[in-house]
mmCIF file of C-alpha atoms in Angstrom:
data_model
loop_
_atom_site.group_PDB
_atom_site.id
_atom_site.type_symbol
_atom_site.label_atom_id
_atom_site.label_comp_id
_atom_site.label_asym_id
_atom_site.label_seq_id
_atom_site.Cartn_x
_atom_site.Cartn_y
_atom_site.Cartn_z
ATOM 1 C CA MET A 1 115.538 -226.804 -68.654
ATOM 2 C CA PHE A 2 113.498 -223.857 -67.400
ATOM 3 C CA ASP A 3 111.018 -224.200 -64.566
ATOM 4 C CA LEU A 4 107.503 -223.265 -65.618
ATOM 5 C CA ILE A 5 105.833 -221.605 -62.653
ATOM 6 C CA PRO A 6 102.451 -219.933 -63.048
ATOM 7 C CA PHE A 7 102.616 -216.183 -62.562
ATOM 8 C CA ASP A 8 99.991 -216.101 -59.786
ATOM 9 C CA ARG A 9 101.431 -218.949 -57.747
ATOM 10 C CA LYS A 10 101.713 -217.993 -54.089
ATOM 11 C CA GLN A 11 103.105 -219.507 -50.972
ATOM 12 C CA HIS A 12 100.585 -221.494 -48.983
ATOM 13 C CA ASP A 13 101.050 -220.127 -45.517
ATOM 14 C CA LEU A 14 98.659 -218.798 -42.895
ATOM 15 C CA PHE A 15 99.243 -215.115 -43.717
ATOM 16 C CA ASP A 16 98.584 -215.697 -47.405
ATOM 17 C CA TYR A 17 95.328 -217.429 -46.510
ATOM 18 C CA PHE A 18 94.157 -214.397 -44.512
ATOM 19 C CA ASP A 19 95.209 -211.991 -47.267
ATOM 20 C CA ARG A 20 93.148 -213.932 -49.818
ATOM 21 C CA PHE A 21 90.215 -214.198 -47.403
ATOM 22 C CA GLU A 22 90.184 -210.440 -46.838
ATOM 23 C CA LYS A 23 90.492 -209.706 -50.558
ATOM 24 C CA ASN A 24 87.661 -212.080 -51.455
ATOM 25 C CA PHE A 25 85.456 -210.893 -48.607
ATOM 26 C CA PHE A 26 85.795 -207.194 -49.426
ATOM 27 C CA ASP A 27 86.063 -207.604 -53.187
ATOM 28 C CA GLY A 28 83.290 -205.594 -54.756
ATOM 29 C CA PHE A 29 82.415 -203.822 -51.518
ATOM 30 C CA GLY A 30 81.678 -200.237 -52.316
ATOM 31 C CA LYS A 31 81.040 -200.689 -56.024
ATOM 32 C CA ASP A 32 77.414 -199.719 -55.492
ATOM 33 C CA PHE A 33 78.458 -196.863 -53.213
ATOM 34 C CA SER A 34 81.336 -195.429 -55.197
ATOM 35 C CA ALA A 35 81.383 -191.826 -56.305
ATOM 36 C CA PHE A 36 79.827 -191.041 -59.636
ATOM 37 C CA ARG A 37 82.072 -190.744 -62.663
ATOM 38 C CA THR A 38 82.922 -187.362 -64.119
ATOM 39 C CA ASP A 39 84.685 -186.038 -67.193
ATOM 40 C CA ILE A 40 86.108 -182.523 -67.381
ATOM 41 C CA VAL A 41 86.858 -181.040 -70.786
ATOM 42 C CA GLU A 42 88.745 -177.775 -71.267
ATOM 43 C CA LYS A 43 87.500 -175.450 -73.981
ATOM 44 C CA ASP A 44 88.743 -171.980 -74.925
ATOM 45 C CA ASP A 45 86.669 -169.944 -72.492
ATOM 46 C CA LYS A 46 85.253 -172.586 -70.130
ATOM 47 C CA TYR A 47 85.467 -176.049 -68.666
ATOM 48 C CA VAL A 48 82.654 -178.533 -69.204
ATOM 49 C CA LEU A 49 82.061 -180.999 -66.374
ATOM 50 C CA GLN A 50 79.934 -184.044 -67.214
ATOM 51 C CA ALA A 51 78.770 -186.213 -64.309
ATOM 52 C CA GLU A 52 77.076 -189.582 -64.816
ATOM 53 C CA LEU A 53 73.979 -189.788 -62.584
ATOM 54 C CA PRO A 54 71.707 -192.413 -64.170
ATOM 55 C CA GLY A 55 68.457 -193.207 -62.415
ATOM 56 C CA PHE A 56 68.171 -189.822 -60.703
ATOM 57 C CA GLN A 57 65.514 -187.243 -61.351
ATOM 58 C CA LYS A 58 66.440 -183.596 -61.858
ATOM 59 C CA GLU A 59 64.850 -182.810 -58.481
ATOM 60 C CA ASP A 60 67.215 -185.304 -56.753
ATOM 61 C CA ILE A 61 70.320 -183.329 -57.768
ATOM 62 C CA LYS A 62 71.699 -180.314 -55.891
ATOM 63 C CA VAL A 63 74.687 -178.226 -56.982
ATOM 64 C CA SER A 64 76.083 -175.846 -54.367
ATOM 65 C CA ILE A 65 79.027 -173.467 -54.181
ATOM 66 C CA ASP A 66 80.820 -172.639 -50.959
ATOM 67 C CA GLY A 67 83.832 -170.407 -51.478
ATOM 68 C CA ASN A 68 86.045 -172.151 -54.049
ATOM 69 C CA ASN A 69 84.313 -175.527 -53.657
ATOM 70 C CA LEU A 70 81.552 -176.750 -55.936
ATOM 71 C CA THR A 71 79.655 -179.739 -54.561
ATOM 72 C CA ILE A 72 77.324 -182.007 -56.516
ATOM 73 C CA ARG A 73 74.907 -184.078 -54.420
ATOM 74 C CA ALA A 74 72.411 -186.618 -55.665
ATOM 75 C CA GLU A 75 70.012 -188.443 -53.373
ATOM 76 C CA HIS A 76 67.454 -191.045 -54.337
ATOM 77 C CA ASN A 77 64.898 -192.742 -52.108
ATOM 78 C CA GLU A 78 62.592 -195.409 -53.519
ATOM 79 C CA GLU A 79 60.125 -197.743 -51.866
ATOM 80 C CA LYS A 80 58.181 -200.548 -53.550
ATOM 81 C CA ASP A 81 55.636 -202.777 -51.913
ATOM 82 C CA GLU A 82 53.272 -205.487 -53.066
ATOM 83 C CA LYS A 83 50.247 -206.540 -51.029
ATOM 84 C CA ASP A 84 47.811 -209.392 -51.351
ATOM 85 C CA GLU A 85 44.010 -209.140 -51.214
ATOM 86 C CA LYS A 86 44.033 -208.851 -47.398
ATOM 87 C CA LYS A 87 46.447 -205.897 -47.564
ATOM 88 C CA ASN A 88 49.253 -208.021 -46.101
ATOM 89 C CA PHE A 89 52.711 -207.426 -47.455
ATOM 90 C CA VAL A 90 53.873 -210.037 -49.885
ATOM 91 C CA ARG A 91 57.039 -208.108 -50.640
ATOM 92 C CA LYS A 92 58.442 -204.743 -49.595
ATOM 93 C CA GLU A 93 61.688 -203.304 -50.886
ATOM 94 C CA ARG A 94 63.497 -200.087 -50.090
ATOM 95 C CA ARG A 95 66.387 -198.488 -51.884
ATOM 96 C CA TYR A 96 68.357 -195.430 -50.907
ATOM 97 C CA GLY A 97 71.328 -193.924 -52.672
ATOM 98 C CA SER A 98 73.292 -190.806 -51.917
ATOM 99 C CA PHE A 99 76.349 -189.493 -53.730
ATOM 100 C CA ALA A 100 78.446 -186.368 -53.330
ATOM 101 C CA ARG A 101 81.604 -185.012 -54.923
ATOM 102 C CA SER A 102 83.373 -181.704 -54.492
ATOM 103 C CA PHE A 103 85.561 -179.837 -56.952
ATOM 104 C CA ASP A 104 87.939 -176.899 -56.554
ATOM 105 C CA ILE A 105 86.708 -174.056 -58.757
ATOM 106 C CA THR A 106 89.559 -171.614 -58.281
ATOM 107 C CA GLY A 107 89.824 -169.597 -61.489
ATOM 108 C CA ILE A 108 86.120 -170.099 -62.366
ATOM 109 C CA LYS A 109 83.454 -167.368 -62.508
ATOM 110 C CA ALA A 110 81.140 -168.838 -59.865
ATOM 111 C CA ASP A 111 78.197 -166.589 -60.802
ATOM 112 C CA GLY A 112 78.403 -167.714 -64.449
ATOM 113 C CA ILE A 113 78.082 -171.476 -63.832
ATOM 114 C CA SER A 114 75.137 -173.119 -65.582
ATOM 115 C CA ALA A 115 73.809 -176.679 -65.359
ATOM 116 C CA GLN A 116 71.550 -178.965 -67.342
ATOM 117 C CA TYR A 117 70.511 -182.584 -66.775
ATOM 118 C CA GLN A 118 69.502 -184.876 -69.607
ATOM 119 C CA ASN A 119 69.510 -188.664 -70.082
ATOM 120 C CA GLY A 120 71.373 -189.345 -66.828
ATOM 121 C CA ILE A 121 74.168 -186.854 -67.536
ATOM 122 C CA LEU A 122 74.580 -183.652 -65.527
ATOM 123 C CA GLU A 123 76.536 -181.098 -67.536
ATOM 124 C CA LEU A 124 77.992 -177.988 -65.934
ATOM 125 C CA ASP A 125 79.476 -175.101 -67.904
ATOM 126 C CA LEU A 126 82.237 -173.546 -65.816
ATOM 127 C CA PRO A 127 83.353 -170.246 -67.402
ATOM 128 C CA LYS A 128 86.994 -169.344 -66.855
ATOM 129 C CA GLU A 129 87.833 -166.125 -65.045
ATOM 130 C CA THR A 130 89.718 -163.682 -67.170
ATOM 131 C CA PRO A 131 93.149 -163.233 -65.645
ATOM 132 C CA LYS A 132 93.644 -159.857 -64.072
ATOM 133 C CA LYS A 133 96.284 -157.799 -65.778
ATOM 134 C CA LEU A 134 98.812 -156.444 -63.374
ATOM 135 C CA GLU A 135 99.409 -152.783 -63.897
ATOM 136 C CA SER A 136 102.898 -151.486 -63.607
ATOM 137 C CA HIS A 137 103.643 -148.320 -61.733
ATOM 138 C CA THR A 138 106.448 -146.768 -59.819
ATOM 139 C CA VAL A 139 106.625 -146.080 -56.134
ATOM 140 C CA GLU A 140 108.086 -142.786 -55.045
ATOM 141 C CA VAL A 141 110.845 -143.107 -52.509
ATOM 142 C CA LYS A 142 110.738 -140.375 -49.849
#
């Protein structure tokens, strides 16, 4: 007869214990700090980059170009506080979030890039550069 062993059965040794401890301890770490999600769609004459930035205001978002690198930065700083009648804090909360991603824009007309932000989605139109046609000519040998 066949032995039925569960797929996730592991050896119970000291090293396995530490591996599981580390996985459980760090599981989920960075989910709130991960980079924002992007989609890039190729069209005939351009690329369209859509970045998900929910909760940010248009003023919180900066798009910069340095050489062949396009960088999208979004920074949000929020502070809430509740006070009682004596102006003592009952509760005070702070939240800060900062995200940045860079993209290689080789082959893109940098001066033709346009951006719009609506409903938590930043959309960039990245027009393609027209490929330069190489001219043929002859070189005189002297």
